Coordinates of C-alpha atoms in Angstrom, one line a residue:
M1 CA 0.0 0.0 0.0
L2 CA 2.8 2.4 0.9
A3 CA 4.6 1.5 -2.3
I4 CA 1.8 2.9 -4.2
L5 CA 1.7 6.0 -2.2
I6 CA 5.5 6.6 -2.6
I7 CA 5.0 6.4 -6.4
L8 CA 2.3 9.1 -6.1
V9 CA 4.5 11.3 -3.8
V10 CA 7.4 11.1 -6.4
A11 CA 5.1 11.9 -9.2
M12 CA 3.6 14.9 -7.3
W13 CA 7.1 16.1 -6.4
R14 CA 8.1 16.0 -10.1
A15 CA 4.9 17.8 -11.1
G16 CA 5.8 20.5 -8.6
D17 CA 9.2 20.9 -10.1
A18 CA 7.6 21.4 -13.4
G19 CA 5.9 24.5 -12.0
D20 CA 2.3 23.8 -12.6
G21 CA 1.1 26.4 -10.2
D22 CA -0.3 23.9 -7.6
T23 CA 2.8 24.1 -5.4
A24 CA 4.5 26.8 -3.4
G25 CA 8.2 27.0 -3.6
G26 CA 8.6 23.8 -5.5
G27 CA 7.2 21.7 -2.7
V28 CA 4.4 19.2 -2.7
V29 CA 0.8 20.2 -1.9
A30 CA -0.2 18.5 1.3
Q31 CA -2.9 15.9 0.5
Q32 CA -4.8 13.8 3.0
Q33 CA -2.1 11.2 3.4
P34 CA -2.5 8.1 5.6
D35 CA -0.4 8.1 8.8
Y36 CA 2.3 5.6 8.7
S37 CA 3.7 6.3 12.2
Y38 CA 2.7 2.7 13.2
A39 CA 6.0 1.7 11.5
E40 CA 7.7 3.1 14.6
R41 CA 8.5 0.5 17.2
R42 CA 9.3 2.8 20.1
E43 CA 10.9 -0.1 21.9
T44 CA 12.8 0.8 25.1
G45 CA 16.4 -0.2 24.8
D46 CA 16.3 -0.6 21.0
P47 CA 20.0 -0.6 20.0
F48 CA 19.2 0.6 16.5
A49 CA 17.5 3.8 17.7
L50 CA 18.5 7.3 18.9
G51 CA 16.5 9.8 20.8
P52 CA 13.8 9.4 23.5
V53 CA 11.2 6.7 23.2
D54 CA 8.5 9.4 23.7
A55 CA 10.0 12.0 21.4
P56 CA 7.3 14.0 19.6
V57 CA 8.3 12.9 16.1
G58 CA 9.6 9.6 14.8
L59 CA 11.9 8.9 11.8
V60 CA 12.2 5.3 10.5
V61 CA 15.0 4.8 8.1
F62 CA 15.1 1.8 5.6
S63 CA 18.7 1.5 4.4
D64 CA 21.1 -0.9 2.6
Y65 CA 24.8 -1.0 3.1
Q66 CA 25.5 -1.3 -0.6
C67 CA 23.2 1.7 -1.4
P68 CA 25.3 4.8 -2.4
F69 CA 22.5 7.2 -1.7
C70 CA 22.1 5.7 1.8
A71 CA 25.8 6.3 2.4
Q72 CA 25.4 9.9 1.1
W73 CA 22.4 10.5 3.4
S74 CA 24.3 9.1 6.3
R75 CA 27.1 11.5 5.8
E76 CA 25.2 14.6 4.9
T77 CA 21.9 14.4 6.8
L78 CA 22.1 11.8 9.6
P79 CA 24.4 14.0 11.7
V80 CA 21.9 16.8 11.7
M81 CA 19.1 14.6 12.5
K82 CA 21.1 13.1 15.3
E83 CA 21.3 16.6 16.8
R84 CA 17.5 16.7 16.8
A85 CA 17.4 13.3 18.6
E86 CA 19.9 14.4 21.2
A87 CA 17.7 17.5 21.8
G88 CA 14.8 15.1 22.5
E89 CA 12.8 16.3 19.5
L90 CA 13.1 13.2 17.3
R91 CA 13.3 9.5 17.6
I92 CA 15.4 7.8 14.8
E93 CA 14.9 4.1 14.2
W94 CA 17.2 2.4 11.8
R95 CA 16.0 -0.7 9.8
D96 CA 18.4 -2.5 7.5
V97 CA 16.7 -3.9 4.3
N98 CA 18.6 -6.0 1.8
V99 CA 17.9 -4.7 -1.7
Y100 CA 21.3 -5.6 -3.2
G101 CA 21.7 -9.2 -2.1
P102 CA 23.9 -11.4 0.0
A103 CA 26.6 -8.9 0.8
S104 CA 23.9 -6.5 2.1
K105 CA 22.5 -9.3 4.2
R106 CA 25.9 -10.1 5.7
A107 CA 26.5 -6.4 6.5
A108 CA 23.0 -6.1 8.2
M109 CA 23.7 -9.2 10.2
A110 CA 27.1 -7.8 11.2
S111 CA 25.4 -4.5 12.3
Y112 CA 23.2 -6.7 14.5
A113 CA 26.3 -8.3 16.1
A114 CA 27.7 -4.8 16.7
A115 CA 24.5 -3.8 18.3
E116 CA 24.8 -6.8 20.7
Q117 CA 28.0 -5.1 22.0
G118 CA 26.4 -1.7 22.0
R119 CA 28.3 -0.4 19.0
F120 CA 25.7 -0.4 16.2
W121 CA 26.1 3.3 15.3
E122 CA 29.9 3.2 15.3
F123 CA 29.8 0.2 13.1
H124 CA 27.2 1.8 10.8
D125 CA 29.4 4.9 10.5
A126 CA 32.4 2.6 9.5
L127 CA 30.4 0.8 6.9
F128 CA 29.5 4.2 5.3
D129 CA 32.9 5.8 6.0
G130 CA 33.4 9.0 4.0
G131 CA 29.9 8.7 2.7
R132 CA 30.9 5.8 0.5
T133 CA 29.8 2.1 0.4
R134 CA 32.3 -0.7 0.8
S135 CA 33.1 -3.2 -2.0
E136 CA 31.5 -6.7 -1.8
R137 CA 35.0 -8.0 -0.9
D138 CA 35.0 -5.7 2.0
L139 CA 31.6 -7.0 3.1
S140 CA 32.7 -10.6 3.3
E141 CA 32.2 -12.3 6.6
A142 CA 36.0 -12.2 7.3
A143 CA 36.3 -8.5 6.5
L144 CA 33.3 -7.5 8.6
V145 CA 34.8 -9.4 11.6
A146 CA 38.1 -7.7 10.9
L147 CA 36.3 -4.3 10.9
A148 CA 34.8 -5.2 14.3
G149 CA 38.2 -5.9 15.6
Q150 CA 39.6 -2.6 14.3
L151 CA 36.8 -0.9 16.3
G152 CA 37.8 -2.7 19.4
M153 CA 35.0 -5.2 19.6
D154 CA 35.2 -8.8 20.9
T155 CA 35.7 -10.5 17.5
E156 CA 34.8 -14.0 18.8
R157 CA 31.5 -12.9 20.2
F158 CA 30.9 -10.7 17.1
A159 CA 31.5 -13.7 14.7
A160 CA 29.1 -15.9 16.6
D161 CA 26.4 -13.2 17.0
M162 CA 26.7 -12.4 13.2
I163 CA 25.5 -15.9 12.2
S164 CA 23.1 -16.5 15.1
P165 CA 19.4 -17.3 14.7
Q166 CA 18.7 -14.1 16.6
A167 CA 20.5 -12.0 13.9
A168 CA 18.6 -13.8 11.1
E169 CA 15.3 -13.2 13.0
E170 CA 16.0 -9.5 13.5
I171 CA 17.0 -9.0 9.8
A172 CA 14.0 -11.0 8.6
R173 CA 11.8 -8.8 10.8
N174 CA 13.3 -5.6 9.3
E175 CA 12.9 -7.0 5.7
E176 CA 9.2 -7.8 6.4
L177 CA 8.7 -4.3 7.7
G178 CA 10.5 -2.8 4.7
I179 CA 8.4 -4.8 2.3
E180 CA 5.2 -3.9 4.1
H181 CA 6.1 -0.2 3.7
G182 CA 7.2 -0.4 0.1
A183 CA 11.0 -0.1 0.7
S184 CA 11.8 -2.0 -2.6
A185 CA 14.5 0.6 -3.1
T186 CA 16.6 2.6 -0.7
P187 CA 16.7 4.9 1.1
V188 CA 13.0 5.3 2.1
F189 CA 12.0 7.2 5.2
I190 CA 8.9 7.6 7.4
L191 CA 9.1 11.0 9.1
G192 CA 6.3 12.0 11.4
G193 CA 4.1 9.3 9.8
S194 CA 4.7 10.5 6.2
P195 CA 6.8 8.8 3.6
M196 CA 9.9 10.4 2.0
V197 CA 11.9 8.9 -0.8
G198 CA 15.6 9.3 -1.6
A199 CA 18.6 11.1 -0.2
Q200 CA 17.0 14.6 -0.5
P201 CA 18.8 17.6 0.9
V202 CA 19.2 18.3 4.5
E203 CA 16.8 21.2 4.4
V204 CA 14.0 19.0 3.1
F205 CA 14.2 16.8 6.2
L206 CA 14.6 19.7 8.6
D207 CA 11.5 21.4 7.1
A208 CA 9.6 18.1 7.3
H209 CA 10.6 17.7 10.9
E210 CA 9.6 21.2 11.8
T211 CA 6.2 20.6 10.2
A212 CA 5.8 17.4 12.1
L213 CA 6.8 19.0 15.3
E214 CA 4.1 21.7 14.9
T215 CA 1.5 19.1 14.0
S216 CA 2.4 17.1 17.1
G217 CA 2.4 20.1 19.3
G218 CA 6.1 19.5 20.2
G219 CA 7.3 22.6 18.3

């Protein structure tokens, strides 16, 4: 259902860029969109989340470790959104989905192993170091374990957690959530219950967050 809505949002965005007079400042006219905030888990202690559980606005990120646009967004926009989370104004929930195949799944399961040691965000940043993706060779099981070692993690525990049933279950849960919400390509976001597609400029996310804050009464 969300996949259809995302296509409509993209079409409306392009229509706005064409200057048909129905938008202001090149934005998209607000339509009566469904609220997809139910995609937020708001689980206490979620190692893949930043910001208070009861933050006024939630941001769900569907990402793939071989996606160059995800890497770009993580470098350019994520740090700014983290500041909003640290200020208590935003809850960020990261959900790895595997659009590009086995290497992506290995990386996602490795990120689970890092989370088990409380190091998810550090490991995530290393996988997207410099706003770039790593090669498939650098996403091999051995390379991912070596990266964990470079970051000071317990590599024996990391290697075991990476191939554990629990890791497989968590990644399957994320994939199911991604499919349910139309994340057949990445990155896809749900900010304040509304879908956003692609690594759009920082200002687009900040404006959307401000709007969501006002709507929630948290602004």
